[in-house]
Amino acid sequence: MVHRGPDDEGYEELPLGHGDAGPVAGFGFRRLSILDLSPAGHQPMFDEKTRDCLIFNGEIYNFRALRAELQCAGAVFRSTSDTEVLLKALHTWGERAVEKVHGMYAFAFYHAASGRILLGRDPLGIKPLYVAALPDRLVFASEIRAVLASGLVGRDLDLGGISGMLAYGAVQAPRTVYRDIRSFPAGHVQWIDSSDAAAPVAGPPRRFWNFPLAAHADDEPRVVRKVHDMLHDAVLRHLVADVPVGVFLSAGIDSTVIASFAREYTPQVTAFTVGFGSVHGEDEVALAAETARALGVKHVSVELDADNMPQKWHDWLAGMDSPSIDGFNTYVVSSRLAAEGVVVGLSGLGADELFGGYPTFTRAPRWSALLRGLRFVPRGLRRSAVAAVGSAAGSPALVGKLADLVAGDTSVAGVALALRRSLSDARIRAMGLAPDRVGLAGDYLEPAGARIGPALDGDGFNTVARMEATHYMRDTLLRDTDAVSMRHSLEVRVPFLDLPLVDYVSALPGHVKRGQASKALLRKAGGGVLSSRIMRRPKTGFTLPIGEWMRGPMREPCDAAISTLAGQSFIDGAEVRRTWQAFVADERAMHWSRPLSLVVLGTCLG
């Protein structure tokens, strides 16, 4: 855990229940100093008067307003940190404090008077929290490996978690690959009470936030102005730090909007772009530099060294806390930015989910209608019908993902989730795992509708937005971004997920956000500060030749991981090897993501 907090460490033992002879809780913390760099920000942090104690990972963006409110109620502060604000807020308002807090966080709060502990996690799951609740003990941490390192939790595998990883390329919350470890649910709090040694957890977690129902919107000019102003406020709050803050700048609209607003508040802000030219032949550096010049911000281009990529690959796999196929790009970017002295970086993550940046926003409603129609086709002909329509639409790759749904969940939410599949039921069945472990229902994964909260009355856009936010964004993008950036002691902040902005945009009817171009509302709200040519750029991103590397310079560690996975008793080792050999022999046999899921799973289990 040192990589998460290289600046300071602390540990305290706290009595649980009543009396000093009972059980104790151990609070340990590693600090990455960002606000109030003095020793006054040390954690675990105690309230000198009440002896309440807090360990807290993340940032509270409205801490100044909360501090002023608490001072009016008589609170006295000895630091300028947001940690102390959260500590006193929890004492003053109890668990309801989280309903006032805007930020990214995971915390454990010790209430001295009752000897209880309150766990909490931010609404969107930006910061991780893993919990192992056993009959006579409870272990929690920011990383799975820290839970295991306690020596108090077993390593028995969860085949549901493993199946989810193969199905979607990342383990699906609340499961992990270990049976006794769970991801604490986002937007929830839970009291831990040790008064009954046989049942240390006092009831299920309580949800304190959910996506709002879509409401009637103002006229378009007012909506655009409101989103514009809220984006300004979000970026301003995310710039607060006592260390240098940088902006990740690509050629896309998301980071461009953040950089433009950051420049208004912090003229000396630096925008960073990572160049992949020596690795892949082309990148976004030239377009990002053009944007930086238009904004008048300092621009630093950091070129990645192709010769170092095999070592980066090895380090990424070796440092993986939970298997995922999606984090390598962010890992190499984070390593370079940290080497440049960046401690806090602003990212455009979340804009695609909030404003409609993925093809699923149009595909899921269209395919849902098609699949519902096919329910009247005889069962034996349904797969052929899906294949025919998929080929006619130029999307044969969708056939395997959607065929399993014809007789199942054909809702927009269900189809949106299916479109994120990496492996179909049939392929996972071939690996020797039961197909019900990768279905859309059951205890492996909540039904699609349960994930998105209140019914959306046929609003396909908002249905997809909420499914993307509670599935791909939370379980893959946010988890991976936090894990790989913190490996380099780099805090990534996501202004597009500022809670007031999320609440407002999520409550807008889908038709207000839909347009001819993707993220139409964001393009309008970000207008006025950039040229129309820059704002009309299509969605961009960087890709690395991962498939080539897996067959070439990374072949040896990949072979080792495949051997490890093939040797596991829960999976068909022969099928694992066949899949890998087919990929190695012919690059056209399959997309590299399929064998990569086997490689990262084998590495994690090694």
Coordinates of C-alpha atoms in Angstrom, one line a residue:
M1 CA 0.0 0.0 0.0
V2 CA 3.0 2.3 0.1
H3 CA 2.4 3.3 -3.5
R4 CA -1.0 4.7 -2.5
G5 CA 0.6 6.9 0.2
P6 CA 4.3 7.5 0.1
D7 CA 4.2 10.7 2.2
D8 CA 3.1 9.5 5.6
E9 CA 1.8 6.5 7.5
G10 CA -0.3 5.9 10.7
Y11 CA -1.8 3.1 12.7
E12 CA -4.2 3.1 15.7
E13 CA -6.0 0.4 17.6
L14 CA -9.5 1.4 18.8
P15 CA -11.8 -0.3 21.3
L16 CA -15.0 -1.6 19.9
G17 CA -18.2 -1.9 21.9
H18 CA -18.0 -0.8 25.6
G19 CA -15.0 -1.3 27.7
D20 CA -11.3 -1.8 26.9
A21 CA -11.4 -5.6 27.4
G22 CA -13.4 -6.3 24.3
P23 CA -12.4 -6.5 20.6
V24 CA -10.4 -3.8 18.9
A25 CA -10.3 -2.3 15.4
G26 CA -7.0 -1.6 13.7
F27 CA -7.0 1.6 11.6
G28 CA -4.0 1.8 9.2
F29 CA -3.4 4.5 6.6
R30 CA -0.9 5.5 4.0
R31 CA -1.1 9.2 3.0
L32 CA -0.6 10.9 -0.4
S33 CA -0.5 14.5 0.8
I34 CA -2.6 16.8 -1.4
L35 CA -4.5 19.2 0.9
D36 CA -2.7 20.6 4.0
L37 CA 0.7 19.1 3.6
S38 CA 1.5 19.7 7.2
P39 CA 1.4 17.0 10.0
A40 CA -2.1 18.3 10.9
G41 CA -3.4 16.2 8.0
H42 CA -2.0 13.0 9.4
Q43 CA -4.3 9.9 9.5
P44 CA -5.8 8.2 11.3
M45 CA -7.2 11.5 12.4
F46 CA -8.7 12.0 15.9
D47 CA -11.2 14.6 17.1
E48 CA -9.4 15.9 20.2
K49 CA -12.7 16.4 22.0
T50 CA -14.8 13.4 21.1
R51 CA -12.0 10.9 20.3
D52 CA -13.8 10.0 17.1
C53 CA -11.4 8.7 14.5
L54 CA -11.3 8.7 10.7
I55 CA -9.4 7.1 7.9
F56 CA -10.4 8.5 4.5
N57 CA -9.2 8.0 0.9
G58 CA -10.2 10.6 -1.6
E59 CA -11.2 14.2 -1.8
I60 CA -14.2 16.2 -0.6
Y61 CA -14.8 19.0 -3.2
N62 CA -17.3 21.0 -1.2
F63 CA -15.3 20.9 2.0
R64 CA -15.0 24.7 2.3
A65 CA -18.8 25.1 2.3
L66 CA -19.2 22.3 4.8
R67 CA -16.4 23.7 7.0
A68 CA -18.2 27.1 7.1
E69 CA -21.5 25.4 8.0
L70 CA -19.9 23.4 10.7
Q71 CA -18.1 26.4 12.1
C72 CA -21.5 28.2 12.4
A73 CA -22.6 25.2 14.5
G74 CA -19.6 25.6 16.8
A75 CA -17.0 23.3 15.3
V76 CA -13.3 24.3 15.8
F77 CA -10.7 23.2 13.3
R78 CA -7.0 22.8 13.7
S79 CA -6.1 22.0 10.0
T80 CA -7.1 23.1 6.6
S81 CA -7.7 19.5 5.3
D82 CA -10.9 18.1 4.0
T83 CA -10.2 15.1 6.2
E84 CA -11.0 17.1 9.3
V85 CA -14.1 18.5 7.7
L86 CA -15.4 15.0 7.0
L87 CA -14.5 13.9 10.5
K88 CA -16.5 16.6 12.2
A89 CA -19.3 16.3 9.7
L90 CA -19.8 12.6 10.5
H91 CA -19.8 13.4 14.3
T92 CA -22.2 16.3 13.9
W93 CA -24.7 14.8 11.3
G94 CA -24.0 11.1 11.7
E95 CA -24.4 8.9 8.6
R96 CA -26.6 11.6 7.0
A97 CA -23.4 13.6 6.5
V98 CA -22.8 11.7 3.2
E99 CA -25.9 13.3 1.8
K100 CA -24.2 16.7 2.1
V101 CA -20.8 15.6 0.8
H102 CA -19.7 16.0 -2.8
G103 CA -16.5 14.1 -3.7
M104 CA -14.8 10.8 -4.3
Y105 CA -14.2 8.8 -1.2
A106 CA -14.0 5.6 0.8
F107 CA -13.9 6.0 4.6
A108 CA -14.0 4.3 7.9
F109 CA -15.3 6.4 10.8
Y110 CA -14.9 5.3 14.4
H111 CA -17.7 6.7 16.7
A112 CA -16.0 6.7 20.1
A113 CA -19.2 7.1 22.2
S114 CA -20.7 3.9 20.8
G115 CA -17.6 2.0 19.8
R116 CA -19.0 1.4 16.3
I117 CA -17.5 1.9 12.9
L118 CA -19.2 3.5 9.8
L119 CA -18.0 2.5 6.4
G120 CA -18.9 4.6 3.4
R121 CA -18.2 4.9 -0.3
D122 CA -18.9 7.7 -2.8
P123 CA -22.1 7.6 -5.0
L124 CA -20.4 6.6 -8.3
G125 CA -17.7 4.3 -7.0
I126 CA -14.8 6.5 -7.9
K127 CA -12.7 5.3 -5.0
P128 CA -12.5 1.6 -4.1
L129 CA -13.4 -0.2 -0.9
Y130 CA -13.1 -4.0 -0.4
V131 CA -14.6 -5.8 2.6
A132 CA -14.2 -9.3 3.9
A133 CA -17.0 -10.0 6.5
L134 CA -16.3 -13.3 8.3
P135 CA -18.2 -14.7 11.3
D136 CA -15.7 -13.3 13.9
R137 CA -13.8 -10.6 12.0
L138 CA -14.1 -7.9 9.3
V139 CA -11.3 -6.7 7.1
F140 CA -11.5 -3.7 4.8
A141 CA -9.0 -1.9 2.6
S142 CA -8.5 0.0 -0.7
E143 CA -7.0 -3.0 -2.4
I144 CA -7.8 -6.7 -2.5
R145 CA -4.1 -7.5 -1.9
A146 CA -4.1 -5.6 1.3
V147 CA -7.1 -7.6 2.6
L148 CA -5.3 -10.8 1.7
A149 CA -2.0 -9.5 3.3
S150 CA -3.8 -9.4 6.6
G151 CA -3.6 -13.1 6.8
L152 CA -7.1 -13.2 8.2
V153 CA -8.9 -13.9 4.9
G154 CA -8.7 -17.1 2.8
R155 CA -7.9 -17.3 -0.9
D156 CA -10.8 -19.6 -2.0
L157 CA -11.8 -18.6 -5.5
D158 CA -15.3 -17.2 -6.5
L159 CA -16.2 -18.8 -9.8
G160 CA -18.9 -16.2 -10.3
G161 CA -16.4 -13.4 -10.1
I162 CA -14.1 -15.3 -12.5
S163 CA -16.9 -15.9 -14.9
G164 CA -17.8 -12.3 -14.8
M165 CA -14.2 -11.3 -15.6
L166 CA -14.3 -13.6 -18.7
A167 CA -17.7 -12.3 -19.7
Y168 CA -16.9 -8.6 -19.5
G169 CA -13.2 -8.3 -19.3
A170 CA -13.3 -7.2 -15.6
V171 CA -14.7 -8.6 -12.4
Q172 CA -18.3 -7.4 -11.8
A173 CA -19.1 -5.8 -8.5
P174 CA -19.9 -6.8 -5.8
R175 CA -17.9 -9.9 -6.5
T176 CA -14.1 -10.3 -6.7
V177 CA -12.1 -13.4 -7.7
Y178 CA -12.1 -14.4 -4.0
R179 CA -15.1 -15.9 -2.3
D180 CA -14.8 -14.0 1.0
I181 CA -14.0 -10.5 -0.4
R182 CA -16.6 -8.2 -1.8
S183 CA -16.6 -4.7 -3.3
F184 CA -18.4 -2.4 -0.9
P185 CA -21.4 -0.9 -2.9
A186 CA -21.0 2.6 -4.2
G187 CA -23.4 5.2 -2.7
H188 CA -23.9 3.2 0.5
V189 CA -23.0 3.4 4.2
Q190 CA -22.9 0.6 6.8
W191 CA -22.5 0.5 10.5
I192 CA -20.2 -2.2 12.0
D193 CA -21.2 -3.2 15.5
S194 CA -19.1 -5.7 17.5
S195 CA -21.4 -5.9 20.5
D196 CA -22.4 -9.4 19.2
A197 CA -19.1 -11.2 18.4
A198 CA -20.9 -13.7 16.2
A199 CA -22.4 -11.0 14.0
P200 CA -20.0 -8.0 13.7
V201 CA -22.0 -6.4 10.8
A202 CA -25.1 -4.5 11.9
G203 CA -27.5 -4.9 9.0
P204 CA -27.1 -4.5 5.3
P205 CA -25.5 -1.4 3.7
R206 CA -27.9 1.6 3.3
R207 CA -28.1 3.3 0.0
F208 CA -27.9 7.1 0.3
W209 CA -27.9 8.0 -3.4
N210 CA -29.3 6.9 -6.7
F211 CA -29.8 8.3 -10.1
P212 CA -32.7 10.7 -10.2
L213 CA -35.8 10.2 -12.4
A214 CA -35.8 12.1 -15.6
A215 CA -37.8 15.3 -15.2
H216 CA -39.2 18.0 -17.5
A217 CA -36.4 20.1 -18.9
D218 CA -36.1 23.8 -19.4
D219 CA -35.8 25.1 -23.0
E220 CA -32.5 24.2 -24.7
P221 CA -30.7 27.6 -24.2
R222 CA -31.3 27.4 -20.5
V223 CA -30.1 23.8 -20.3
V224 CA -27.0 24.6 -22.3
R225 CA -26.2 27.6 -20.0
K226 CA -26.8 25.6 -16.9
V227 CA -24.5 22.7 -18.0
H228 CA -21.9 25.2 -19.0
D229 CA -22.0 26.9 -15.6
M230 CA -22.0 23.6 -13.7
L231 CA -19.0 22.4 -15.7
H232 CA -17.2 25.6 -14.7
D233 CA -18.0 25.0 -11.0
A234 CA -17.0 21.3 -11.2
V235 CA -13.6 22.1 -12.7
L236 CA -13.0 24.8 -10.2
R237 CA -13.7 22.5 -7.3
H238 CA -11.5 19.8 -8.8
L239 CA -8.5 22.2 -9.1
V240 CA -8.2 22.7 -5.3
A241 CA -4.9 21.2 -4.1
D242 CA -1.7 22.2 -2.4
V243 CA 0.3 20.4 -5.0
P244 CA 0.7 20.9 -8.8
V245 CA -2.4 19.9 -10.8
G246 CA -2.2 18.9 -14.5
V247 CA -4.8 18.1 -17.1
F248 CA -4.7 15.0 -19.3
L249 CA -5.2 16.5 -22.8
S250 CA -6.1 14.3 -25.8
A251 CA -7.6 15.4 -29.1
G252 CA -11.1 14.8 -27.9
I253 CA -13.8 17.1 -26.7
D254 CA -13.9 15.8 -23.1
S255 CA -10.4 16.7 -22.0
T256 CA -10.5 19.8 -24.2
V257 CA -13.5 21.2 -22.3
I258 CA -11.8 20.5 -18.9
A259 CA -8.6 22.2 -20.1
S260 CA -10.4 25.3 -21.3
F261 CA -12.3 25.8 -18.0
A262 CA -9.2 25.0 -15.9
R263 CA -7.3 27.7 -17.8
E264 CA -9.8 30.3 -16.8
Y265 CA -9.2 29.6 -13.1
T266 CA -5.5 28.6 -13.1
P267 CA -3.6 30.3 -15.9
Q268 CA -0.5 28.4 -15.2
V269 CA -2.1 25.0 -15.5
T270 CA -0.2 22.5 -17.6
A271 CA -1.7 20.1 -20.1
F272 CA -0.1 16.8 -20.7
T273 CA -0.3 14.6 -23.7
V274 CA 1.4 11.3 -24.1
G275 CA 2.8 10.5 -27.5
F276 CA 2.7 7.0 -28.9
G277 CA 4.4 7.7 -32.2
S278 CA 7.5 5.6 -31.5
V279 CA 5.2 2.7 -30.4
H280 CA 2.4 2.8 -32.8
G281 CA 3.2 5.2 -35.6
E282 CA 0.5 7.8 -34.9
D283 CA -0.9 9.6 -31.9
E284 CA -2.9 12.7 -30.8
V285 CA 0.1 14.9 -29.9
A286 CA -0.3 17.3 -32.9
L287 CA -4.0 17.8 -32.4
A288 CA -3.6 18.2 -28.7
A289 CA -0.9 20.8 -29.2
E290 CA -3.2 22.7 -31.6
T291 CA -5.9 22.7 -28.8
A292 CA -3.4 23.9 -26.2
R293 CA -2.3 26.8 -28.4
A294 CA -5.9 27.8 -29.0
L295 CA -6.4 27.7 -25.2
G296 CA -3.2 29.4 -24.4
V297 CA -2.1 26.8 -21.9
K298 CA 1.3 25.3 -21.4
H299 CA 1.6 22.0 -23.2
V300 CA 3.9 19.1 -22.4
S301 CA 4.2 16.2 -24.7
V302 CA 5.7 13.0 -23.2
E303 CA 6.8 10.4 -25.7
L304 CA 6.7 6.8 -24.7
D305 CA 9.7 4.7 -25.4
A306 CA 8.9 1.6 -27.4
D307 CA 11.9 -0.3 -26.0
N308 CA 10.4 0.0 -22.5
M309 CA 7.0 -1.3 -23.3
P310 CA 7.8 -5.0 -22.5
Q311 CA 8.9 -4.0 -19.0
K312 CA 5.8 -1.8 -18.6
W313 CA 3.7 -4.7 -19.6
H314 CA 5.4 -6.9 -17.1
D315 CA 5.0 -4.3 -14.3
W316 CA 1.3 -3.8 -15.2
L317 CA 0.6 -7.5 -14.9
A318 CA 2.6 -8.0 -11.8
G319 CA 0.9 -5.0 -10.0
M320 CA -2.6 -6.0 -11.0
D321 CA -5.0 -6.1 -8.0
S322 CA -8.0 -7.4 -9.8
P323 CA -7.9 -8.9 -13.3
S324 CA -9.0 -6.5 -16.1
I325 CA -8.1 -6.2 -19.8
D326 CA -8.6 -2.4 -19.9
G327 CA -6.0 -0.8 -17.8
F328 CA -2.7 -1.0 -19.6
N329 CA -3.0 2.3 -21.6
T330 CA -3.8 4.2 -18.4
Y331 CA -0.9 2.5 -16.6
V332 CA 1.7 3.7 -19.1
V333 CA 0.2 7.2 -19.2
S334 CA 0.2 7.4 -15.4
S335 CA 3.8 6.2 -15.1
R336 CA 5.0 8.9 -17.4
L337 CA 3.0 11.7 -15.8
A338 CA 4.1 10.7 -12.4
A339 CA 7.7 10.8 -13.6
E340 CA 7.1 14.4 -14.7
G341 CA 6.2 15.3 -11.1
V342 CA 2.4 15.4 -11.5
V343 CA 0.6 14.5 -8.3
V344 CA -3.0 15.3 -9.4
G345 CA -4.4 15.0 -12.9
L346 CA -7.8 16.0 -14.2
S347 CA -9.4 13.4 -16.6
G348 CA -12.3 13.5 -19.0
L349 CA -13.6 10.1 -17.7
G350 CA -17.3 10.1 -17.3
A351 CA -18.3 12.4 -20.2
D352 CA -19.2 9.5 -22.5
E353 CA -21.5 8.0 -19.9
L354 CA -23.1 11.2 -18.9
F355 CA -23.6 12.8 -22.4
G356 CA -23.8 9.8 -24.7
G357 CA -20.4 9.1 -26.3
Y358 CA -20.7 5.4 -27.0
P359 CA -22.3 3.6 -30.0
T360 CA -24.5 1.7 -27.4
F361 CA -26.6 4.8 -27.1
T362 CA -28.1 4.2 -30.5
R363 CA -27.4 0.5 -30.9
A364 CA -29.1 -0.8 -27.7
P365 CA -32.5 0.7 -28.3
R366 CA -32.5 -0.4 -31.9
W367 CA -31.4 -4.0 -31.1
S368 CA -33.7 -4.2 -28.2
A369 CA -36.7 -3.5 -30.5
L370 CA -35.4 -6.1 -32.9
L371 CA -34.9 -8.8 -30.3
R372 CA -38.4 -8.2 -28.8
G373 CA -39.8 -8.8 -32.3
L374 CA -37.9 -12.1 -32.6
R375 CA -39.6 -13.5 -29.5
F376 CA -42.4 -14.5 -31.9
V377 CA -40.1 -16.4 -34.2
P378 CA -39.9 -20.2 -33.5
R379 CA -37.1 -20.9 -30.9
G380 CA -35.1 -23.0 -33.3
L381 CA -34.9 -20.2 -35.9
R382 CA -34.1 -17.3 -33.6
R383 CA -30.3 -17.6 -33.7
S384 CA -30.4 -17.8 -37.5
A385 CA -32.6 -14.7 -37.6
V386 CA -30.2 -12.8 -35.4
A387 CA -27.3 -13.9 -37.5
A388 CA -29.0 -12.8 -40.7
V389 CA -30.0 -9.4 -39.4
G390 CA -26.5 -8.9 -37.8
S391 CA -24.8 -9.6 -41.1
A392 CA -27.2 -7.4 -43.1
A393 CA -26.4 -4.6 -40.6
G394 CA -22.7 -5.1 -41.1
S395 CA -22.4 -6.2 -37.4
P396 CA -21.7 -10.0 -37.4
A397 CA -19.7 -9.6 -34.2
L398 CA -22.8 -8.7 -32.4
V399 CA -24.5 -12.0 -33.2
G400 CA -22.8 -14.1 -30.4
K401 CA -23.5 -11.3 -27.9
L402 CA -27.1 -10.9 -28.7
A403 CA -28.2 -14.5 -29.5
D404 CA -28.3 -15.5 -25.9
L405 CA -30.8 -12.7 -25.2
V406 CA -33.5 -13.6 -27.7
A407 CA -35.4 -15.6 -25.0
G408 CA -34.0 -13.6 -22.1
D409 CA -33.6 -10.0 -21.1
T410 CA -34.4 -8.0 -24.3
S411 CA -34.8 -4.7 -22.5
V412 CA -32.7 -1.7 -23.5
A413 CA -30.7 -2.2 -20.3
G414 CA -30.2 -5.9 -20.9
V415 CA -29.0 -5.3 -24.5
A416 CA -26.7 -2.5 -23.5
L417 CA -25.1 -4.8 -21.0
A418 CA -24.8 -7.6 -23.6
L419 CA -23.1 -5.3 -26.0
R420 CA -20.3 -4.9 -23.4
R421 CA -19.7 -8.7 -23.4
S422 CA -16.2 -9.9 -24.1
L423 CA -17.1 -13.6 -24.3
S424 CA -20.6 -15.1 -24.9
D425 CA -22.2 -17.7 -22.8
A426 CA -21.3 -20.3 -25.4
R427 CA -17.6 -19.5 -25.2
I428 CA -17.5 -19.5 -21.5
R429 CA -19.4 -22.8 -21.4
A430 CA -16.6 -24.1 -23.6
M431 CA -14.1 -23.1 -20.9
G432 CA -16.0 -25.5 -18.6
L433 CA -17.8 -22.8 -16.6
A434 CA -21.6 -23.0 -16.0
P435 CA -23.5 -20.5 -18.2
D436 CA -25.7 -19.4 -15.4
R437 CA -22.7 -17.8 -13.8
V438 CA -22.5 -15.3 -16.7
G439 CA -26.2 -14.6 -17.3
L440 CA -27.9 -11.3 -16.7
A441 CA -29.8 -12.5 -13.6
G442 CA -29.1 -14.5 -10.4
D443 CA -26.7 -13.7 -7.7
Y444 CA -23.7 -13.4 -10.1
L445 CA -25.0 -10.2 -11.6
E446 CA -28.0 -8.1 -10.8
P447 CA -30.7 -8.0 -13.4
A448 CA -29.9 -5.2 -15.8
G449 CA -32.9 -3.1 -14.6
A450 CA -31.9 -3.4 -11.0
R451 CA -28.6 -1.7 -11.7
I452 CA -30.0 1.5 -13.1
G453 CA -32.5 2.2 -10.3
P454 CA -36.0 3.8 -10.9
A455 CA -37.9 2.9 -14.1
L456 CA -37.2 5.3 -17.0
D457 CA -40.5 4.9 -18.9
G458 CA -39.0 4.0 -22.3
D459 CA -36.2 6.6 -22.3
G460 CA -33.6 4.6 -24.2
F461 CA -30.9 7.2 -23.9
N462 CA -31.0 7.5 -20.1
T463 CA -31.4 3.8 -19.7
V464 CA -28.1 3.2 -21.6
A465 CA -26.4 6.1 -19.7
R466 CA -27.2 4.6 -16.4
M467 CA -26.2 1.1 -17.5
E468 CA -22.9 2.4 -18.8
A469 CA -22.3 4.3 -15.5
T470 CA -23.1 1.4 -13.2
H471 CA -21.4 -1.3 -15.3
Y472 CA -18.5 -0.4 -17.6
M473 CA -17.6 2.9 -16.0
R474 CA -17.8 1.8 -12.4
D475 CA -16.5 -1.8 -12.7
T476 CA -13.9 -1.2 -15.3
L477 CA -12.9 2.4 -16.1
L478 CA -13.1 3.9 -12.6
R479 CA -11.7 0.8 -10.9
D480 CA -8.8 0.5 -13.3
T481 CA -8.0 4.2 -13.4
D482 CA -7.7 4.4 -9.6
A483 CA -5.7 1.1 -9.4
V484 CA -3.1 1.9 -12.0
S485 CA -2.7 5.6 -11.3
M486 CA -2.3 5.0 -7.6
R487 CA 0.4 2.5 -8.4
H488 CA 2.4 5.6 -9.3
S489 CA 1.1 7.8 -6.4
L490 CA -0.9 9.8 -8.9
E491 CA -4.4 11.0 -8.0
V492 CA -6.8 11.2 -10.9
R493 CA -9.9 13.4 -10.5
V494 CA -12.9 13.3 -12.7
P495 CA -14.8 16.7 -13.0
F496 CA -17.5 15.2 -15.2
L497 CA -18.6 13.1 -12.2
D498 CA -19.1 16.1 -9.9
L499 CA -22.3 15.1 -8.1
P500 CA -24.4 18.2 -8.8
L501 CA -23.5 17.9 -12.5
V502 CA -24.4 14.2 -12.5
D503 CA -27.7 14.9 -10.7
Y504 CA -28.7 17.6 -13.2
V505 CA -27.7 16.0 -16.4
S506 CA -29.0 12.6 -15.4
A507 CA -32.4 14.1 -14.7
L508 CA -32.7 15.6 -18.2
P509 CA -34.9 13.7 -20.6
G510 CA -32.9 11.7 -23.2
H511 CA -34.1 13.7 -26.2
V512 CA -32.5 16.9 -24.7
K513 CA -29.0 15.2 -24.8
R514 CA -29.4 13.4 -28.1
G515 CA -28.2 14.9 -31.3
Q516 CA -26.7 14.3 -34.8
A517 CA -23.2 14.1 -33.2
S518 CA -22.3 12.2 -30.1
K519 CA -22.3 14.2 -26.8
A520 CA -24.4 16.9 -28.5
L521 CA -25.2 18.7 -25.3
L522 CA -21.6 18.7 -24.1
R523 CA -20.5 20.2 -27.5
K524 CA -23.0 23.0 -27.1
A525 CA -22.2 23.6 -23.4
G526 CA -18.5 23.7 -24.2
G527 CA -18.9 26.1 -27.1
G528 CA -17.9 29.7 -27.1
V529 CA -14.4 29.0 -25.8
L530 CA -13.1 26.9 -28.6
S531 CA -13.3 27.0 -32.4
S532 CA -16.1 25.1 -34.0
R533 CA -13.6 22.9 -35.8
I534 CA -12.1 21.7 -32.6
M535 CA -15.6 21.1 -31.0
R536 CA -16.7 19.1 -34.0
R537 CA -13.8 16.6 -33.8
P538 CA -15.1 13.0 -33.7
K539 CA -14.5 10.9 -30.6
T540 CA -10.8 9.9 -30.4
G541 CA -8.6 7.7 -28.3
F542 CA -5.3 6.0 -28.4
T543 CA -4.7 2.3 -29.0
L544 CA -1.6 0.3 -28.6
P545 CA -0.6 -2.7 -30.7
I546 CA -1.3 -5.1 -27.8
G547 CA -2.1 -8.0 -30.0
E548 CA 1.3 -7.7 -31.7
W549 CA 3.1 -7.5 -28.4
M550 CA 1.3 -10.6 -27.1
R551 CA 2.6 -12.5 -30.0
G552 CA 6.0 -10.9 -29.9
P553 CA 8.0 -9.3 -27.1
M554 CA 5.4 -10.1 -24.4
R555 CA 5.0 -13.7 -25.6
E556 CA 6.9 -15.3 -22.7
P557 CA 5.0 -13.9 -19.8
C558 CA 1.7 -14.5 -21.7
D559 CA 2.7 -18.2 -22.2
A560 CA 3.4 -18.5 -18.5
A561 CA 0.1 -17.0 -17.5
I562 CA -1.8 -19.3 -19.9
S563 CA -0.1 -22.3 -18.4
T564 CA -1.0 -21.1 -14.9
L565 CA -4.7 -20.7 -15.9
A566 CA -4.8 -24.0 -17.8
G567 CA -3.6 -25.8 -14.7
Q568 CA -6.6 -24.6 -12.6
S569 CA -9.1 -27.3 -11.7
F570 CA -12.2 -25.0 -12.3
I571 CA -11.5 -24.5 -16.0
D572 CA -11.0 -26.6 -19.1
G573 CA -7.2 -26.3 -19.6
A574 CA -7.3 -27.8 -23.1
E575 CA -9.8 -25.1 -24.3
V576 CA -7.7 -22.4 -22.7
R577 CA -4.6 -23.6 -24.6
R578 CA -6.6 -24.0 -27.9
T579 CA -7.8 -20.4 -27.6
W580 CA -4.3 -19.1 -27.0
Q581 CA -2.7 -21.2 -29.8
A582 CA -5.4 -20.1 -32.3
F583 CA -4.7 -16.4 -31.5
V584 CA -0.9 -16.9 -31.7
A585 CA -1.1 -18.7 -35.0
D586 CA -3.5 -16.3 -36.8
E587 CA -4.1 -12.6 -35.9
R588 CA -7.4 -12.8 -37.7
A589 CA -8.7 -15.6 -35.6
M590 CA -10.0 -13.4 -32.8
H591 CA -9.7 -9.9 -31.2
W592 CA -6.8 -9.7 -28.8
S593 CA -9.1 -8.9 -25.9
R594 CA -10.3 -12.5 -25.7
P595 CA -6.9 -14.1 -25.1
L596 CA -5.9 -11.1 -23.0
S597 CA -8.7 -11.9 -20.5
L598 CA -7.1 -15.4 -20.1
V599 CA -3.6 -13.9 -19.7
V600 CA -4.6 -11.4 -17.0
L601 CA -6.7 -14.0 -15.1
G602 CA -3.8 -16.5 -15.2
T603 CA -1.4 -13.8 -13.9
C604 CA -3.8 -12.8 -11.1
L605 CA -4.1 -16.5 -10.0
G606 CA -0.3 -17.2 -10.4

